[in-house]
Amino acid sequence: MLARQLAWGSPQQVFGDTPAVLADALIDGVNLAAWQRQLPSPIAHFAGALLALDEPLSESLTVEPDASGTVSMPSLAAAYRGITGHSEFIADVAWLVSAFTCLLEARRIGVRLRVLDNPMCPRFHVDHVPLRLITTYAGPGSEWLHEDSMPRHRLGEPAAEPHDSRDIQQLLAGEVALFKGEKWAGNEGAGIIHRSPLSSLANKRLILTLDWLA
């Protein structure tokens, strides 16, 4: 696993229109790297059609790529094989898992795919993990803050959260982000501050998260 040193003070966030930008998450001092992509039409169709079914979905699995880095997830969203774009969606998830694995030289990845109709983490917080991949396939994306938007020692206090929309940044559906947490070596006290966006029965999300397990 490679790491580079960024010479500055406050944590920074980096964005790019190719997946290569995700490697910048390994740079010391970067706590968010985001690939600003647009979903291919078949994948966007699948995600929208799945949400339109108005069914609950919460799947978790542990993936261990083989020696060649190949990822197999035959059970993921298997109940929705009949929706156009399913194969493209599964291929996209597999590519993200493979890229995440390669980036971290990981042996085991935790995969979670969920339909959300309420915010899982409604308050701004930091994750106590090394690095987490988050992408929203349909619906509103995750929200995050620049370093000076909220005092870290007041995380979790409703009164301390910013209410001016200009202070709250938000990812778009389809964008892929690596959120660096408090357990990344050297990133203590600098995990990206973020929260789930508001969601409802009328404004659901299809969200994928990947966690580095080993």
XYZ file of C-alpha atoms in Angstrom:
214
model
C 0.000 0.000 0.000
C 1.482 3.299 -1.089
C 1.159 6.580 0.743
C 2.297 10.071 -0.158
C 2.780 13.112 1.974
C 0.816 16.280 1.341
C 2.453 19.354 2.783
C -0.146 21.570 4.399
C -2.133 21.941 7.608
C -5.881 21.233 7.549
C -7.340 18.059 6.041
C -8.222 18.392 2.383
C -10.623 16.781 -0.055
C -9.802 15.894 -3.651
C -12.071 15.306 -6.646
C -11.581 14.004 -10.151
C -13.465 12.660 -13.140
C -11.526 9.386 -13.401
C -11.176 6.539 -10.882
C -7.471 7.341 -10.548
C -8.404 10.088 -8.076
C -9.367 7.437 -5.517
C -5.669 6.674 -4.976
C -5.318 10.171 -3.527
C -7.100 8.887 -0.427
C -3.751 7.340 0.501
C -2.091 10.739 0.677
C -1.384 11.925 4.207
C -3.631 14.904 4.891
C -6.426 13.939 2.478
C -9.548 12.710 4.253
C -11.902 12.451 1.263
C -11.252 11.420 -2.335
C -14.193 11.371 -4.731
C -14.609 10.114 -8.275
C -17.173 12.414 -9.873
C -18.719 10.016 -12.336
C -22.082 9.681 -14.015
C -23.671 6.256 -13.856
C -24.027 4.370 -17.140
C -27.684 4.267 -18.202
C -28.262 0.524 -17.524
C -26.991 0.884 -13.946
C -29.004 4.045 -13.312
C -32.092 2.277 -14.708
C -31.562 -0.730 -12.438
C -31.135 1.440 -9.332
C -34.224 3.520 -10.092
C -36.334 0.486 -10.908
C -35.251 -1.264 -7.705
C -36.283 1.731 -5.610
C -39.594 1.934 -7.480
C -40.460 -1.571 -6.261
C -40.817 -0.041 -2.794
C -39.342 -3.116 -1.122
C -36.932 -3.295 1.833
C -33.377 -4.309 1.023
C -30.462 -4.834 3.378
C -27.732 -7.239 2.322
C -24.299 -7.767 3.845
C -21.547 -10.117 2.792
C -17.838 -10.627 3.194
C -15.814 -10.878 -0.002
C -12.376 -12.452 -0.316
C -10.951 -11.958 -3.829
C -9.052 -14.912 -5.259
C -5.351 -14.884 -6.066
C -5.979 -13.113 -9.362
C -8.119 -10.445 -7.677
C -11.363 -11.772 -9.149
C -14.482 -10.983 -7.127
C -17.556 -13.222 -7.089
C -20.831 -12.122 -5.494
C -23.566 -14.390 -6.907
C -25.947 -13.711 -4.031
C -25.863 -9.899 -4.159
C -29.278 -8.505 -5.146
C -30.074 -11.936 -6.599
C -33.803 -11.401 -6.101
C -33.679 -8.571 -8.629
C -32.052 -10.409 -11.550
C -35.160 -9.754 -13.618
C -34.618 -5.983 -13.615
C -32.893 -4.633 -16.714
C -29.366 -3.557 -15.835
C -28.863 -6.084 -13.035
C -25.793 -7.678 -14.626
C -24.240 -4.272 -15.287
C -24.924 -3.239 -11.683
C -23.303 -6.371 -10.262
C -20.310 -5.893 -12.558
C -19.959 -2.325 -11.316
C -20.041 -3.384 -7.670
C -17.501 -6.124 -8.391
C -15.207 -3.597 -10.077
C -15.436 -1.260 -7.084
C -14.659 -4.117 -4.690
C -11.675 -5.148 -6.810
C -10.382 -1.571 -7.018
C -10.816 -1.065 -3.265
C -9.026 -4.348 -2.602
C -6.150 -3.469 -4.912
C -5.772 0.027 -3.485
C -5.473 -1.235 0.071
C -3.848 -4.591 -0.641
C -6.790 -5.991 1.327
C -7.635 -9.656 1.775
C -11.207 -9.249 2.960
C -13.867 -6.622 2.222
C -17.230 -6.087 3.899
C -19.981 -5.235 1.394
C -23.306 -3.668 2.379
C -26.121 -2.825 -0.034
C -29.180 -1.093 1.405
C -32.313 0.763 0.478
C -32.791 3.570 2.989
C -35.933 5.584 3.657
C -34.514 7.333 6.714
C -31.026 8.651 7.528
C -28.824 5.981 9.115
C -26.541 8.613 10.667
C -28.501 11.886 10.814
C -25.880 13.818 12.818
C -22.514 14.930 11.537
C -19.882 12.481 12.753
C -16.609 10.769 11.911
C -16.211 7.059 11.259
C -13.993 4.989 13.517
C -12.664 2.909 10.633
C -9.526 3.271 8.475
C -11.171 3.853 5.091
C -14.727 3.363 3.810
C -16.047 3.497 0.258
C -19.515 4.996 -0.091
C -21.555 5.425 -3.238
C -25.239 6.196 -3.680
C -26.665 4.575 -6.796
C -29.995 6.386 -6.570
C -31.323 9.146 -4.326
C -29.510 11.904 -2.419
C -25.804 11.415 -1.727
C -23.894 11.704 1.538
C -23.237 15.144 3.025
C -19.865 16.326 4.354
C -18.193 19.383 5.845
C -15.036 21.353 5.257
C -12.778 21.464 8.301
C -13.860 24.891 9.567
C -17.635 24.320 9.268
C -18.150 22.682 12.686
C -15.988 22.290 15.815
C -14.895 18.679 16.096
C -15.281 18.659 19.865
C -18.997 19.374 19.385
C -19.769 16.528 17.005
C -23.109 14.991 17.928
C -24.536 18.209 19.348
C -27.592 19.299 17.335
C -27.067 22.937 18.271
C -23.545 22.922 16.849
C -24.458 21.618 13.414
C -24.398 24.081 10.517
C -27.792 25.065 9.158
C -26.692 27.249 6.283
C -26.881 25.098 3.153
C -23.762 26.865 1.838
C -21.726 25.169 4.576
C -22.955 21.651 3.748
C -21.366 19.815 0.841
C -23.083 16.888 -0.867
C -22.076 14.076 -3.167
C -24.221 13.271 -6.190
C -25.772 9.915 -7.062
C -23.219 7.792 -8.869
C -20.169 9.485 -7.381
C -17.750 7.188 -5.572
C -16.077 8.471 -2.414
C -13.416 7.158 -0.084
C -14.027 8.506 3.429
C -10.946 8.360 5.640
C -11.778 7.660 9.284
C -10.150 8.022 12.675
C -8.441 4.618 12.567
C -6.293 5.387 9.555
C -2.742 5.662 10.868
C -1.811 9.330 11.120
C -5.379 10.532 10.568
C -6.431 10.621 14.211
C -8.560 13.700 14.840
C -8.951 14.346 11.115
C -11.587 11.874 9.908
C -13.928 13.385 7.337
C -17.017 14.870 9.023
C -20.148 13.623 7.286
C -23.729 12.465 7.722
C -26.545 10.742 5.885
C -28.784 13.105 3.933
C -32.452 13.458 4.696
C -34.408 10.635 3.111
C -38.013 9.501 3.267
C -40.450 7.020 1.779
C -40.798 9.422 -1.139
C -37.050 10.053 -1.450
C -35.232 6.774 -0.908
C -31.588 5.902 -1.451
C -29.818 2.850 -2.798
C -26.425 2.933 -1.108
C -23.352 0.721 -1.244
C -20.602 0.757 1.376
C -17.316 -1.148 1.388
C -15.204 -1.641 4.506
C -11.640 -2.887 4.825
C -11.794 -5.896 7.129
C -8.343 -7.425 6.686
